[in-house]
Short mmCIF file of C-alpha atoms in Angstrom, two decimals:
data_model
loop_
_atom_site.label_atom_id
_atom_site.label_comp_id
_atom_site.label_asym_id
_atom_site.label_seq_id
_atom_site.Cartn_x
_atom_site.Cartn_y
_atom_site.Cartn_z
CA UNK D 26 -43.06 -10.86 -8.95
CA UNK D 27 -42.88 -14.24 -6.64
CA UNK D 28 -39.21 -14.35 -7.84
CA UNK D 29 -38.27 -11.05 -7.11
CA UNK D 30 -40.23 -11.06 -3.19
CA UNK D 31 -38.52 -14.33 -2.63
CA UNK D 32 -34.77 -13.04 -3.93
CA UNK D 33 -35.57 -9.83 -1.59
CA UNK D 34 -36.44 -11.88 1.28
CA UNK D 35 -33.46 -14.17 0.83
CA UNK D 36 -31.22 -11.25 0.76
CA UNK D 37 -32.64 -9.75 3.89
CA UNK D 38 -32.31 -12.89 5.87
CA UNK D 39 -28.89 -13.06 4.46
CA UNK D 40 -27.97 -9.61 5.41
CA UNK D 41 -29.19 -10.15 9.08
CA UNK D 42 -27.11 -13.47 9.30
CA UNK D 43 -24.01 -11.39 7.88
CA UNK D 44 -24.67 -9.05 10.53
CA UNK D 45 -24.97 -11.72 13.13
CA UNK D 46 -21.86 -13.75 12.03
CA UNK D 47 -19.71 -10.73 11.66
CA UNK D 48 -20.66 -9.69 15.44
CA UNK D 49 -20.08 -13.26 16.87
CA UNK D 50 -16.73 -13.32 15.07
CA UNK D 51 -15.71 -9.95 16.16
CA UNK D 52 -16.76 -10.72 19.93
CA UNK D 53 -13.85 -13.35 20.00
CA UNK D 54 -11.31 -10.69 19.35
CA UNK D 55 -11.30 -7.47 22.04
CA UNK D 56 -8.75 -5.88 23.77
CA UNK D 57 -10.15 -5.74 27.21
CA UNK D 58 -7.40 -3.75 29.55
CA UNK D 59 -7.16 -1.99 32.82
CA UNK D 60 -4.44 0.15 34.15
CA UNK D 61 -2.77 -0.18 37.06
CA UNK D 62 -1.26 3.05 38.25
CA UNK D 63 1.44 3.93 40.67
CA UNK D 64 0.97 7.78 40.75
CA UNK D 65 -1.82 7.72 43.13
CA UNK D 66 0.27 6.31 45.84
CA UNK D 67 -1.57 2.77 46.56
CA UNK D 68 1.61 1.04 46.57
CA UNK D 69 3.75 3.59 48.11
CA UNK D 70 6.05 2.29 51.09
CA UNK D 71 3.75 -1.07 50.96
CA UNK D 72 6.38 -3.41 51.21
CA UNK D 73 7.44 -6.36 48.93
CA UNK D 74 5.08 -8.90 50.52
CA UNK D 75 1.91 -6.71 50.59
CA UNK D 76 2.27 -5.40 47.31
CA UNK D 77 2.72 -8.66 45.79
CA UNK D 78 -0.51 -9.80 47.70
CA UNK D 79 -2.43 -6.94 46.75
CA UNK D 80 -1.43 -7.09 42.88
CA UNK D 81 -2.15 -10.84 43.20
CA UNK D 82 -5.77 -10.26 44.41
CA UNK D 83 -6.08 -7.36 41.80
CA UNK D 84 -4.88 -9.83 38.84
CA UNK D 85 -7.43 -12.68 39.97
CA UNK D 86 -10.31 -10.75 39.97
CA UNK D 87 -9.37 -9.03 36.83
CA UNK D 88 -9.13 -12.17 35.16
CA UNK D 89 -12.22 -13.37 36.58
CA UNK D 90 -14.06 -10.17 35.17
CA UNK D 91 -12.41 -11.16 31.53
CA UNK D 92 -10.03 -8.72 31.26
CA UNK D 93 -6.83 -9.81 28.99
CA UNK D 94 -4.52 -7.02 29.22
CA UNK D 95 -2.88 -4.93 32.03
CA UNK D 96 -1.36 -1.75 31.25
CA UNK D 97 1.31 -1.52 34.44
CA UNK D 98 2.97 1.95 35.02
CA UNK D 99 6.52 1.73 35.73
CA UNK D 100 8.10 5.24 35.17
CA UNK D 101 5.84 7.94 36.26
CA UNK D 102 8.67 10.63 36.99
CA UNK D 103 11.68 9.35 35.07
CA UNK D 104 12.40 6.69 37.71
CA UNK D 105 11.64 2.90 37.67
CA UNK D 106 9.66 0.38 38.96
CA UNK D 107 12.00 -2.39 37.71
CA UNK D 108 15.84 -2.70 38.02
CA UNK D 109 17.36 -0.03 36.05
CA UNK D 110 21.04 1.20 35.57
CA UNK D 111 19.68 4.29 33.86
CA UNK D 112 16.96 5.75 36.20
CA UNK D 113 16.69 5.34 39.93
CA UNK D 114 13.70 3.56 41.74
CA UNK D 115 10.58 5.25 42.11
CA UNK D 116 9.50 6.74 45.28
CA UNK D 117 6.10 5.33 44.59
CA UNK D 118 7.17 1.94 45.64
CA UNK D 119 9.82 2.43 48.29
CA UNK D 120 8.59 5.94 49.53
CA UNK D 121 12.29 7.45 48.63
CA UNK D 122 13.44 7.81 45.02
CA UNK D 123 16.53 6.00 44.71
CA UNK D 124 15.85 3.33 47.26
CA UNK D 125 15.62 -0.23 46.39
CA UNK D 126 12.49 -2.29 47.50
CA UNK D 127 13.30 -4.65 50.74
CA UNK D 128 13.20 -7.35 50.30
CA UNK D 129 14.60 -6.86 46.98
CA UNK D 130 12.11 -7.70 43.87
CA UNK D 131 11.67 -6.34 40.23
CA UNK D 132 7.74 -5.29 39.84
CA UNK D 133 7.76 -5.10 36.28
CA UNK D 134 9.26 -8.70 35.65
CA UNK D 135 6.95 -9.88 38.59
CA UNK D 136 3.85 -8.46 36.77
CA UNK D 137 4.99 -10.15 33.45
CA UNK D 138 5.22 -13.44 34.91
CA UNK D 139 2.23 -13.23 36.83
CA UNK D 140 0.06 -11.67 33.96
CA UNK D 141 1.18 -14.47 31.63
CA UNK D 142 0.35 -16.96 33.88
CA UNK D 143 -3.09 -16.02 33.77
CA UNK D 144 -3.27 -15.72 29.79
CA UNK D 145 -2.89 -11.82 30.25
CA UNK D 146 -0.77 -9.55 28.21
CA UNK D 147 1.48 -6.97 30.15
CA UNK D 148 2.05 -3.41 28.60
CA UNK D 149 4.49 -1.42 30.12
CA UNK D 150 3.20 2.16 30.96
CA UNK D 151 5.87 4.96 30.90
CA UNK D 152 5.40 8.65 31.25
CA UNK D 153 7.97 9.74 28.68
CA UNK D 154 8.43 13.30 29.34
CA UNK D 155 7.33 14.09 33.02
CA UNK D 156 10.28 14.39 35.01
CA UNK D 157 9.05 15.37 38.50
CA UNK D 158 5.02 15.22 39.72
CA UNK D 159 3.96 18.16 41.96
CA UNK D 160 4.11 15.98 45.10
CA UNK D 161 7.70 15.01 45.07
CA UNK D 162 9.87 17.19 46.88
CA UNK D 163 13.20 15.31 46.55
CA UNK D 164 14.97 13.60 43.49
CA UNK D 165 17.87 10.95 43.58
CA UNK D 166 21.57 12.24 42.74
CA UNK D 167 21.41 10.07 39.52
CA UNK D 168 17.98 11.24 38.16
CA UNK D 169 18.13 13.01 34.73
CA UNK D 170 16.87 16.52 36.24
CA UNK D 171 19.68 16.49 38.76
CA UNK D 172 22.17 15.30 36.60
CA UNK D 173 21.20 17.82 33.47
CA UNK D 174 19.06 20.42 34.98
CA UNK D 175 19.76 22.47 31.70
CA UNK D 176 17.35 19.63 30.07
CA UNK D 177 14.28 20.31 32.08
CA UNK D 178 11.73 23.04 32.34
CA UNK D 179 9.34 23.73 35.31
CA UNK D 180 5.83 24.20 34.67
CA UNK D 181 3.18 24.54 37.66
CA UNK D 182 5.31 22.74 39.99
CA UNK D 183 6.12 20.14 37.46
CA UNK D 184 9.81 19.17 35.87
CA UNK D 185 9.34 18.28 32.30
CA UNK D 186 12.17 16.93 29.93
CA UNK D 187 12.00 19.60 27.14
CA UNK D 188 10.60 18.07 24.07
CA UNK D 189 12.65 20.40 22.09
CA UNK D 190 15.76 18.99 22.84
CA UNK D 191 17.16 16.40 20.47
CA UNK D 192 19.06 14.76 23.45
CA UNK D 193 15.89 14.18 25.58
CA UNK D 194 14.20 12.17 22.48
CA UNK D 195 17.43 10.06 22.47
CA UNK D 196 17.38 9.42 26.19
CA UNK D 197 13.83 8.53 26.26
CA UNK D 198 14.14 6.01 23.48
CA UNK D 199 17.35 4.52 25.27
CA UNK D 200 15.05 4.11 28.44
CA UNK D 201 12.46 2.08 26.55
CA UNK D 202 15.25 0.37 24.38
CA UNK D 203 16.31 -0.93 27.48
CA UNK D 204 13.01 -2.01 29.04
CA UNK D 205 11.99 -3.62 25.46
CA UNK D 206 15.43 -5.52 25.56
CA UNK D 207 15.48 -6.94 28.83
CA UNK D 208 11.89 -7.53 29.50
CA UNK D 209 9.19 -9.82 27.65
CA UNK D 210 6.58 -7.29 27.63
CA UNK D 211 3.59 -7.57 25.03
CA UNK D 212 3.31 -3.75 24.34
CA UNK D 213 5.01 -0.17 25.59
CA UNK D 214 2.31 2.33 26.31
CA UNK D 215 2.70 6.09 26.89
CA UNK D 216 -0.15 8.23 28.28
CA UNK D 217 -0.98 11.96 27.34
CA UNK D 218 1.46 13.84 28.82
CA UNK D 219 3.28 15.71 26.09
CA UNK D 220 3.54 19.24 26.87
CA UNK D 221 2.23 20.02 30.02
CA UNK D 222 -1.58 20.84 30.16
CA UNK D 223 -2.16 24.65 30.04
CA UNK D 224 -2.52 26.22 33.27
CA UNK D 225 -3.49 29.99 33.53
CA UNK D 226 -0.35 32.04 34.20
CA UNK D 227 2.06 29.73 33.28
CA UNK D 228 4.54 29.77 30.37
CA UNK D 229 6.44 26.75 28.56
CA UNK D 230 10.43 28.26 28.77
CA UNK D 231 11.50 26.81 25.57
CA UNK D 232 12.23 29.97 23.39
CA UNK D 233 15.88 29.23 23.64
CA UNK D 234 15.33 25.86 22.15
CA UNK D 235 12.93 27.11 19.75
CA UNK D 236 15.46 29.86 18.19
CA UNK D 237 18.27 26.80 18.21
CA UNK D 238 16.36 24.03 16.64
CA UNK D 239 13.32 25.57 14.94
CA UNK D 240 13.88 23.83 11.30
CA UNK D 241 12.29 26.58 9.65
CA UNK D 242 9.10 26.48 11.72
CA UNK D 243 7.90 30.11 12.12
CA UNK D 244 4.93 29.18 14.56
CA UNK D 245 6.03 27.82 18.06
CA UNK D 246 3.16 25.58 18.26
CA UNK D 247 3.87 24.03 14.78
CA UNK D 248 7.40 23.59 16.13
CA UNK D 249 6.35 21.97 19.23
CA UNK D 250 4.08 19.58 17.31
CA UNK D 251 6.84 18.48 15.29
CA UNK D 252 9.05 18.19 17.87
CA UNK D 253 6.35 15.53 19.79
CA UNK D 254 5.95 13.88 16.05
CA UNK D 255 9.30 13.12 15.33
CA UNK D 256 9.71 11.49 19.03
CA UNK D 257 6.50 9.19 18.65
CA UNK D 258 7.85 8.22 14.84
CA UNK D 259 11.39 7.50 16.41
CA UNK D 260 9.89 5.65 19.71
CA UNK D 261 7.92 3.28 17.49
CA UNK D 262 11.18 2.77 15.59
CA UNK D 263 13.10 2.23 18.21
CA UNK D 264 10.45 -0.44 19.94
CA UNK D 265 10.08 -2.55 16.57
CA UNK D 266 13.84 -2.32 15.87
CA UNK D 267 14.48 -4.14 18.97
CA UNK D 268 11.43 -6.51 19.06
CA UNK D 269 8.93 -6.15 16.02
CA UNK D 270 6.27 -8.04 18.24
CA UNK D 271 6.33 -5.46 20.94
CA UNK D 272 2.97 -3.13 20.42
CA UNK D 273 3.42 0.38 20.55
CA UNK D 274 0.22 2.04 22.09
CA UNK D 275 -0.64 5.72 23.03
CA UNK D 276 -3.50 6.63 25.05
CA UNK D 277 -4.34 10.53 24.18
CA UNK D 278 -6.63 12.91 25.87
CA UNK D 279 -10.01 12.56 24.81
CA UNK D 280 -10.42 15.56 22.31
CA UNK D 281 -8.49 16.01 19.60
CA UNK D 282 -9.64 19.34 18.36
CA UNK D 283 -12.89 21.42 19.07
CA UNK D 284 -15.09 22.29 15.91
CA UNK D 285 -14.40 25.81 16.80
CA UNK D 286 -10.74 25.22 16.20
CA UNK D 287 -11.12 23.21 13.13
CA UNK D 288 -14.53 23.45 11.53
CA UNK D 289 -14.05 20.69 9.18
CA UNK D 290 -12.70 17.93 11.12
CA UNK D 291 -13.25 18.98 14.86
CA UNK D 292 -15.49 17.45 17.35
CA UNK D 293 -18.79 19.12 18.89
CA UNK D 294 -16.91 19.74 22.07
CA UNK D 295 -15.44 22.79 23.99
CA UNK D 296 -12.32 21.70 26.11
CA UNK D 297 -8.37 21.26 26.57
CA UNK D 298 -7.18 19.83 22.74
CA UNK D 299 -4.63 17.33 21.89
CA UNK D 300 -3.89 19.27 18.78
CA UNK D 301 -3.60 22.89 19.93
CA UNK D 302 -2.89 22.75 23.46
CA UNK D 303 -0.67 19.49 24.49
CA UNK D 304 0.87 19.70 20.98
CA UNK D 305 -0.22 16.06 20.09
CA UNK D 306 -1.13 15.47 16.43
CA UNK D 307 -2.74 12.16 17.16
CA UNK D 308 -4.31 11.63 13.85
CA UNK D 309 -1.07 12.03 12.07
CA UNK D 310 0.44 9.12 14.34
CA UNK D 311 -2.45 7.08 13.41
CA UNK D 312 -2.75 7.59 9.93
CA UNK D 313 1.04 7.23 9.08
CA UNK D 314 0.94 3.97 11.24
CA UNK D 315 3.32 5.28 13.49
CA UNK D 316 1.70 3.62 16.81
CA UNK D 317 -0.07 0.23 16.68
CA UNK D 318 -2.94 1.22 18.56
CA UNK D 319 -4.90 4.21 20.44
CA UNK D 320 -6.61 4.50 23.35
CA UNK D 321 -8.39 8.01 23.63
CA UNK D 322 -9.41 8.75 27.11
CA UNK D 323 -13.32 9.46 26.79
CA UNK D 324 -13.68 9.55 30.68
CA UNK D 325 -16.91 11.87 30.55
CA UNK D 326 -20.63 10.61 30.44
CA UNK D 327 -22.94 10.76 28.13
CA UNK D 328 -24.58 14.03 27.97
CA UNK D 329 -21.80 15.96 29.20
CA UNK D 330 -22.22 19.47 27.77
CA UNK D 331 -18.33 20.14 27.08
CA UNK D 332 -17.27 16.62 26.06
CA UNK D 333 -20.19 14.70 25.53
CA UNK D 334 -19.37 10.80 25.45
CA UNK D 335 -21.67 9.78 22.64
CA UNK D 336 -20.37 12.62 20.42
CA UNK D 337 -16.74 11.53 21.32
CA UNK D 338 -16.71 7.83 20.54
CA UNK D 339 -18.40 8.51 17.27
CA UNK D 340 -15.79 11.19 16.14
CA UNK D 341 -12.91 8.76 16.98
CA UNK D 342 -14.57 5.63 15.52
CA UNK D 343 -14.94 7.79 12.24
CA UNK D 344 -11.46 9.41 12.40
CA UNK D 345 -9.29 6.92 13.82
CA UNK D 346 -9.65 3.65 12.35
CA UNK D 347 -6.30 3.05 10.62
CA UNK D 348 -5.22 1.54 13.53
CA UNK D 349 -6.78 -0.79 16.44
CA UNK D 350 -8.90 1.60 18.54
CA UNK D 351 -9.70 1.02 21.78
CA UNK D 352 -11.64 3.48 24.25
CA UNK D 353 -10.53 4.56 27.83
CA UNK D 354 -13.36 4.33 29.91
CA UNK D 355 -13.50 5.93 33.51
CA UNK D 356 -15.49 3.06 35.61
CA UNK D 357 -16.34 5.64 38.77
CA UNK D 358 -17.76 8.27 35.95
CA UNK D 359 -19.74 5.68 34.23
CA UNK D 360 -21.32 4.22 37.32
CA UNK D 361 -22.00 7.69 38.84
CA UNK D 362 -24.17 9.12 36.21
CA UNK D 363 -27.58 7.71 35.36
CA UNK D 364 -28.96 6.82 31.97
CA UNK D 365 -31.38 9.40 30.78
CA UNK D 366 -33.30 6.95 28.71
CA UNK D 367 -33.60 4.59 31.63
CA UNK D 368 -33.57 6.29 35.10
CA UNK D 369 -32.43 4.27 37.95
CA UNK D 370 -29.60 2.85 36.03
CA UNK D 371 -26.20 4.00 35.40
CA UNK D 372 -24.42 4.55 32.10
CA UNK D 373 -22.51 1.09 31.62
CA UNK D 374 -25.32 -0.28 29.48
CA UNK D 375 -25.76 2.61 27.45
CA UNK D 376 -22.14 2.86 26.86
CA UNK D 377 -21.19 -0.43 26.24
CA UNK D 378 -23.97 -0.56 23.49
CA UNK D 379 -22.20 2.38 21.87
CA UNK D 380 -19.17 0.23 21.60
CA UNK D 381 -20.93 -2.56 19.97
CA UNK D 382 -22.42 -0.15 17.17
CA UNK D 383 -18.65 1.39 16.31
CA UNK D 384 -17.28 -0.13 13.52
CA UNK D 385 -13.87 0.44 14.39
CA UNK D 386 -13.72 0.12 18.35
CA UNK D 387 -12.40 -3.30 19.15
CA UNK D 388 -11.41 -2.93 22.68
CA UNK D 389 -11.70 -0.95 26.02
CA UNK D 390 -9.17 0.13 28.79
CA UNK D 391 -10.62 0.43 32.10
CA UNK D 392 -9.49 3.32 34.49
CA UNK D 393 -8.89 2.12 36.71
CA UNK D 394 -8.04 -1.42 37.76
CA UNK D 395 -8.96 -1.16 41.60
CA UNK D 396 -12.42 0.52 40.75
CA UNK D 397 -13.29 -2.78 38.89
CA UNK D 398 -11.54 -4.88 41.39
CA UNK D 399 -13.96 -3.04 43.89
CA UNK D 400 -16.63 -3.91 41.98
CA UNK D 401 -18.00 0.05 41.90
CA UNK D 402 -21.27 0.11 40.81
CA UNK D 403 -21.38 -3.60 40.19
CA UNK D 404 -19.23 -2.93 37.19
CA UNK D 405 -16.96 -5.58 37.54
CA UNK D 406 -19.97 -8.12 38.05
CA UNK D 407 -21.20 -6.61 34.79
CA UNK D 408 -18.17 -7.59 33.09
CA UNK D 409 -18.17 -10.83 34.51
CA UNK D 410 -21.63 -12.12 33.80
CA UNK D 411 -22.56 -10.31 30.59
CA UNK D 412 -19.94 -8.47 28.43
CA UNK D 413 -16.92 -10.29 29.01
CA UNK D 414 -18.29 -13.38 30.22
CA UNK D 415 -16.24 -15.15 28.04
CA UNK D 416 -12.69 -15.26 26.85
CA UNK D 417 -11.39 -13.11 24.18
CA UNK D 418 -8.40 -13.24 21.65
CA UNK D 419 -6.12 -9.98 21.08
CA UNK D 420 -7.15 -8.12 18.08
CA UNK D 421 -5.24 -8.78 15.06
CA UNK D 422 -2.43 -6.40 14.10
CA UNK D 423 -1.82 -7.66 10.43
CA UNK D 424 0.70 -4.24 9.55
CA UNK D 425 3.00 -6.13 12.05
CA UNK D 426 2.20 -10.09 10.92
CA UNK D 427 -0.66 -11.27 9.45
CA UNK D 428 0.43 -15.10 8.97
CA UNK D 429 -0.92 -17.58 11.48
CA UNK D 430 1.43 -20.29 12.89
CA UNK D 431 1.23 -24.14 12.06
CA UNK D 432 -1.55 -26.01 14.22
CA UNK D 433 -0.76 -27.85 17.09
CA UNK D 434 0.62 -31.58 16.55
CA UNK D 435 0.37 -34.80 18.73
CA UNK D 436 -3.11 -33.80 20.48
CA UNK D 437 -3.43 -36.64 22.99
CA UNK D 438 -5.41 -36.96 26.27
CA UNK D 439 -3.26 -39.13 28.92
CA UNK D 440 -3.54 -40.09 32.32
CA UNK D 441 -1.32 -38.75 35.18
CA UNK D 442 -0.89 -38.40 38.66
CA UNK D 443 -2.35 -34.81 38.35
CA UNK D 444 -5.51 -36.40 36.57
CA UNK D 445 -6.69 -36.89 32.87
CA UNK D 446 -4.58 -34.17 30.98
CA UNK D 447 -4.97 -33.37 27.24
CA UNK D 448 -1.20 -32.86 25.68
CA UNK D 449 0.06 -31.26 22.47
CA UNK D 450 2.97 -29.69 20.91
CA UNK D 451 3.89 -27.01 18.89
CA UNK D 452 5.51 -27.37 15.58
CA UNK D 453 8.72 -26.21 14.58
CA UNK D 454 8.93 -22.39 13.69
CA UNK D 455 11.55 -20.87 11.34
CA UNK D 456 11.06 -17.48 13.47
CA UNK D 457 9.22 -15.18 15.91
CA UNK D 458 6.38 -14.57 13.36
CA UNK D 459 5.76 -18.29 12.81
CA UNK D 460 5.92 -19.43 16.46
CA UNK D 461 3.56 -20.60 18.61
CA UNK D 462 3.54 -18.36 21.75
CA UNK D 463 -0.12 -19.36 23.33
CA UNK D 464 -2.74 -21.99 22.72
CA UNK D 465 -6.62 -22.01 22.86
CA UNK D 466 -8.43 -24.86 23.92
CA UNK D 467 -12.25 -25.06 22.69
CA UNK D 468 -14.93 -27.56 24.03
CA UNK D 469 -17.65 -28.93 22.21
CA UNK D 470 -20.50 -31.20 23.26
CA UNK D 471 -21.75 -34.33 21.48
CA UNK D 472 -23.42 -33.33 18.29
CA UNK D 473 -22.29 -29.59 18.58
CA UNK D 474 -20.69 -28.40 15.32
CA UNK D 475 -17.15 -27.09 15.74
CA UNK D 476 -17.20 -23.53 15.33
CA UNK D 477 -14.17 -21.71 16.06
CA UNK D 478 -15.80 -18.49 16.12
CA UNK D 479 -17.95 -19.30 19.17
CA UNK D 480 -15.87 -17.53 22.10
CA UNK D 481 -18.00 -19.58 24.56
CA UNK D 482 -16.56 -22.47 23.50
CA UNK D 483 -13.32 -21.39 24.58
CA UNK D 484 -12.41 -23.23 27.80
CA UNK D 485 -8.51 -21.96 28.16
CA UNK D 486 -5.97 -19.47 26.53
CA UNK D 487 -2.61 -20.80 27.97
CA UNK D 488 1.28 -20.73 27.16
CA UNK D 489 1.55 -24.45 28.31
CA UNK D 490 0.92 -27.25 26.09
CA UNK D 491 -1.58 -29.07 28.08
CA UNK D 492 -4.86 -28.79 29.70
CA UNK D 493 -6.18 -30.61 32.65
CA UNK D 494 -9.61 -32.39 31.66
CA UNK D 495 -12.63 -32.38 33.74
CA UNK D 496 -13.11 -35.71 34.04
CA UNK D 497 -16.38 -37.11 35.72
CA UNK D 498 -17.43 -41.00 34.80
CA UNK D 499 -16.10 -41.51 31.27
CA UNK D 500 -19.64 -41.61 29.81
CA UNK D 501 -19.80 -38.26 27.81
CA UNK D 502 -17.90 -37.79 24.71
CA UNK D 503 -16.52 -34.31 23.78
CA UNK D 504 -14.57 -32.81 21.00
CA UNK D 505 -11.68 -30.79 21.93
CA UNK D 506 -10.07 -28.53 19.57
CA UNK D 507 -6.27 -26.85 20.03
CA UNK D 508 -5.09 -24.04 18.13
CA UNK D 509 -2.02 -21.78 18.20
CA UNK D 510 -1.60 -18.11 18.51
CA UNK D 511 1.70 -16.35 17.53
CA UNK D 512 2.71 -13.06 19.09
CA UNK D 513 0.22 -11.23 17.28
CA UNK D 514 -2.75 -13.70 18.00
CA UNK D 515 -3.00 -14.69 14.71
CA UNK D 516 -4.83 -18.03 15.10
CA UNK D 517 -3.87 -21.63 13.31
CA UNK D 518 -6.14 -24.17 12.11
CA UNK D 519 -7.57 -26.46 14.77
CA UNK D 520 -6.22 -29.76 15.93
CA UNK D 521 -9.05 -31.95 17.31
CA UNK D 522 -9.47 -34.64 19.65
CA UNK D 523 -12.75 -36.90 20.73
CA UNK D 524 -12.43 -37.32 24.61
CA UNK D 525 -14.96 -39.35 26.88
CA UNK D 526 -15.26 -37.51 30.31
#
């Protein structure tokens, strides 16, 4: 009896330890993203210097808040916030579509450099099908809707590249291939604008295309879904054929299907549906491995009658775990609504508690960056001082690459004119999958056990092979450990060096 009791106690202790150890290990890897959009006009006509100043301030504050990835909108309406020979400059940059910025600069390249300097990833965000927003009154002569009006349909003030036309799929893939080939982006991101959101009294004008390209489908809804499915698969293949390490992410609307539409797999919600209304079969993309990560926009509050946040995060956690799952969070809505269980507090703490409980949730993307920078409802402060206090590596994507690079070599502290600097070297690599892309520097005090699962010991994630040591009087001993990360954030073994500071 005593033996059995002792064994049960040991098993219980081990189970608790395992949960804690698993949680600690997981907290070291987390996608912490923020969307920076242009369609709200925040940069329009701002000018080069002012826009760079604004973006610098946003990135500096987001870095302090723990953000490790920026999703930057570069193609809102078949236009470009980057130098393109295929599409005109965006009016959301200069105020006039087709007009280049003066003084000239390339916002996408500038953002890549700025993010990489801060140890952040940069994901280029495009709207694939939208060719004109409601507020745009004129298009440049070289815009696709002007050159090929037959490839566009109108819907509630929008122009939409018709997903039923194979030439439109090829065109979008060409645009993306151009971006991926010329820019060192970490990801290519598309949002929830596939077929347009339904509006009463509006009809999608694609009956001609349905007659020509129906591929045997009798139902127009099934045909439209197939059009989007084919596009998503081809887009992912285009990206990875050019650069296998560039992550392909999708941010769908927060409801896949309501239970009344799909009693078996639907959620207890009552709203617009990806599958039925936008013709986006997101689960097919996840389960077939056509995308590399998924960010459902769960922008509602806990307790929303039509789309309860708790219901939806549980649903996505259950059904979309075959690819890294990040949650799209609405910052302003989160701090606007009270936590029903704790009057006087908003819902941020309750939502992040749900994140921790979800086995398949391994990241967050914030809508939108400026609300975090403005510290609306102390959201940024809570990230900085609690939830994202310590650095985090990106979640692994073993389906792309699961082999770690070799550990750095030649770790050595050297006195320089800039101070006491820790240097190291990356080992030779055979190809992109083995190449050291960034480095992680850990610091442990005297007597502390080296534990690379402890994110609080990370002092820097950098692309440079050196770290400026915080030298004081040379009387305290520390152990520094440097590891290498490849492009998919696989981490090498550590190279140690004891240093007196």
